[in-house]
Amino acid sequence: MKRSRDKAASELFAALYPRLAGWCRRLVDDDETAHEIASEAFTRLWARWTSVDEPRGFLYVTAANIVRDHWRKTERERRAVRRVTTEAAVRPHAEAPDPSIRLLVQSLPERLRVPILLHYYADMPIREVSALTGRKEGTIKADLHAARELLRVHLRRSLDHTL
């Protein structure tokens, strides 16, 4: 029993780890951090191995949550650096907002962010995103539409400030 469980976990790791780590890499823009996140997702899966019905979905949702935590930590660090920098010197002009898509996706409410991450960054079909999140396909489509509209508005606003 343990041997077949270990074999199944090993096969799952070989099949999914490279793609999961690559997906995380696109989200965090750092190889080492991406591998840490993907490894942590597998560690959490292994701890719940017998109770997880859909390992692939569990891995991606777990990784998305870890990425979100990473983004939050990074943003807190950026704010602290900006605060120290601002206190140390007066800037001649305000810094333009960063219009990167990653930061904009990070700013979305979780209800909209998770479908965006799973559908566009993990290349999951709407049907699978629906199953993983427990929401109807129509709701996922509406959330994706709402998220794209918010991203479009934020991106346009960010670009207007840089011109």
XYZ file of C-alpha atoms in Angstrom:
163
model
C 0.000 0.000 0.000
C 2.711 2.475 1.022
C 4.832 1.477 -1.981
C 1.993 2.116 -4.453
C 1.218 5.410 -2.721
C 4.862 6.467 -2.975
C 4.958 5.423 -6.635
C 1.791 7.385 -7.426
C 3.178 10.469 -5.673
C 6.487 10.134 -7.495
C 4.745 9.831 -10.882
C 2.530 12.818 -10.094
C 5.571 14.858 -9.118
C 7.410 13.948 -12.333
C 4.356 14.789 -14.425
C 3.311 18.059 -12.786
C 6.275 19.674 -11.060
C 7.968 21.201 -14.132
C 4.792 22.868 -15.354
C 3.778 24.032 -11.863
C 7.250 25.491 -11.236
C 7.146 27.200 -14.653
C 3.733 28.667 -13.876
C 5.012 29.950 -10.533
C 8.086 31.371 -12.287
C 5.873 33.486 -14.548
C 4.010 34.783 -11.509
C 6.937 35.617 -9.216
C 9.645 36.347 -11.794
C 12.307 34.429 -9.857
C 13.468 30.826 -10.413
C 14.427 30.058 -6.827
C 11.199 31.439 -5.361
C 9.152 29.611 -7.997
C 10.767 26.276 -7.099
C 10.248 26.951 -3.394
C 6.554 27.632 -3.994
C 6.067 24.576 -6.205
C 7.911 22.393 -3.668
C 5.804 23.774 -0.820
C 2.618 23.029 -2.772
C 3.742 19.408 -3.220
C 4.680 19.186 0.464
C 1.196 20.339 1.443
C -0.341 17.876 -1.022
C 1.716 15.036 0.427
C 0.505 15.918 3.952
C -3.105 15.512 2.751
C -2.478 12.868 0.105
C -5.237 10.481 1.145
C -7.906 13.188 1.429
C -7.287 15.091 -1.829
C -9.543 14.057 -4.698
C -7.985 16.276 -7.393
C -4.208 16.588 -6.814
C -3.530 18.840 -9.823
C -6.160 21.337 -8.791
C -5.013 21.204 -5.183
C -1.446 21.963 -6.282
C -2.407 24.954 -8.421
C -4.789 26.466 -5.879
C -2.222 25.946 -3.104
C 0.543 27.455 -5.246
C -1.720 30.407 -6.105
C -2.267 31.023 -2.390
C 1.474 30.834 -1.685
C 2.149 33.206 -4.601
C -0.428 35.622 -3.184
C 1.341 35.508 0.187
C 4.668 36.106 -1.577
C 3.216 39.103 -3.438
C 1.872 40.540 -0.178
C 5.240 40.137 1.526
C 7.034 41.687 -1.451
C 4.620 44.625 -1.486
C 5.125 45.204 2.257
C 8.884 45.222 1.665
C 8.513 47.672 -1.245
C 6.382 50.006 0.872
C 8.962 49.913 3.659
C 11.776 50.723 1.221
C 9.732 53.545 -0.326
C 8.974 54.935 3.127
C 12.654 54.895 4.116
C 13.693 56.357 0.756
C 11.084 59.106 1.013
C 12.181 59.996 4.510
C 15.840 60.085 3.449
C 15.433 62.358 0.415
C 12.826 64.573 -1.154
C 12.004 63.451 -4.677
C 11.662 66.017 -7.437
C 8.582 64.224 -8.836
C 6.292 61.402 -7.822
C 7.116 57.917 -9.026
C 4.741 56.670 -11.717
C 2.705 53.604 -10.800
C 4.027 50.301 -12.120
C 1.666 49.179 -14.882
C 2.902 45.570 -14.885
C 0.160 43.033 -15.395
C 1.452 40.912 -12.529
C 0.990 43.738 -10.034
C -2.413 44.536 -11.471
C -3.512 40.890 -11.181
C -2.215 40.907 -7.615
C -4.454 43.875 -6.843
C -7.634 42.074 -7.958
C -10.027 40.755 -5.306
C -9.411 37.058 -4.640
C -12.768 36.116 -6.221
C -11.456 37.496 -9.539
C -7.741 36.812 -9.103
C -7.962 33.027 -8.647
C -9.880 32.387 -11.917
C -7.437 34.664 -13.795
C -4.431 32.804 -12.388
C -5.872 29.373 -13.076
C -7.319 30.118 -16.528
C -4.691 32.393 -18.061
C -1.516 31.515 -16.177
C -2.099 27.782 -15.615
C -3.911 27.304 -18.946
C -6.837 25.533 -17.305
C -10.115 25.419 -19.214
C -13.096 27.215 -17.684
C -14.714 23.866 -16.901
C -11.726 22.867 -14.755
C -11.513 26.272 -13.035
C -15.209 25.890 -12.244
C -14.663 22.460 -10.709
C -11.657 23.589 -8.672
C -13.303 26.694 -7.268
C -16.741 25.152 -6.754
C -18.375 27.894 -8.810
C -20.556 27.527 -11.904
C -18.964 27.922 -15.348
C -21.142 30.959 -16.040
C -19.905 32.560 -12.822
C -16.292 31.869 -13.790
C -16.892 33.428 -17.225
C -18.475 36.481 -15.594
C -15.592 36.735 -13.092
C -13.030 36.487 -15.908
C -14.854 39.218 -17.817
C -15.043 41.454 -14.743
C -11.353 40.859 -13.995
C -10.337 41.706 -17.579
C -12.361 44.915 -17.407
C -10.760 45.916 -14.103
C -7.304 45.130 -15.485
C -8.048 47.148 -18.614
C -9.137 50.178 -16.549
C -6.138 49.935 -14.187
C -3.699 49.446 -17.044
C -5.119 52.387 -18.977
C -4.949 54.567 -15.835
C -1.355 53.480 -15.143
C -0.314 54.160 -18.710
C -2.002 57.582 -18.679
C 0.099 58.531 -15.631
C 3.332 57.585 -17.373
C 2.685 59.735 -20.453
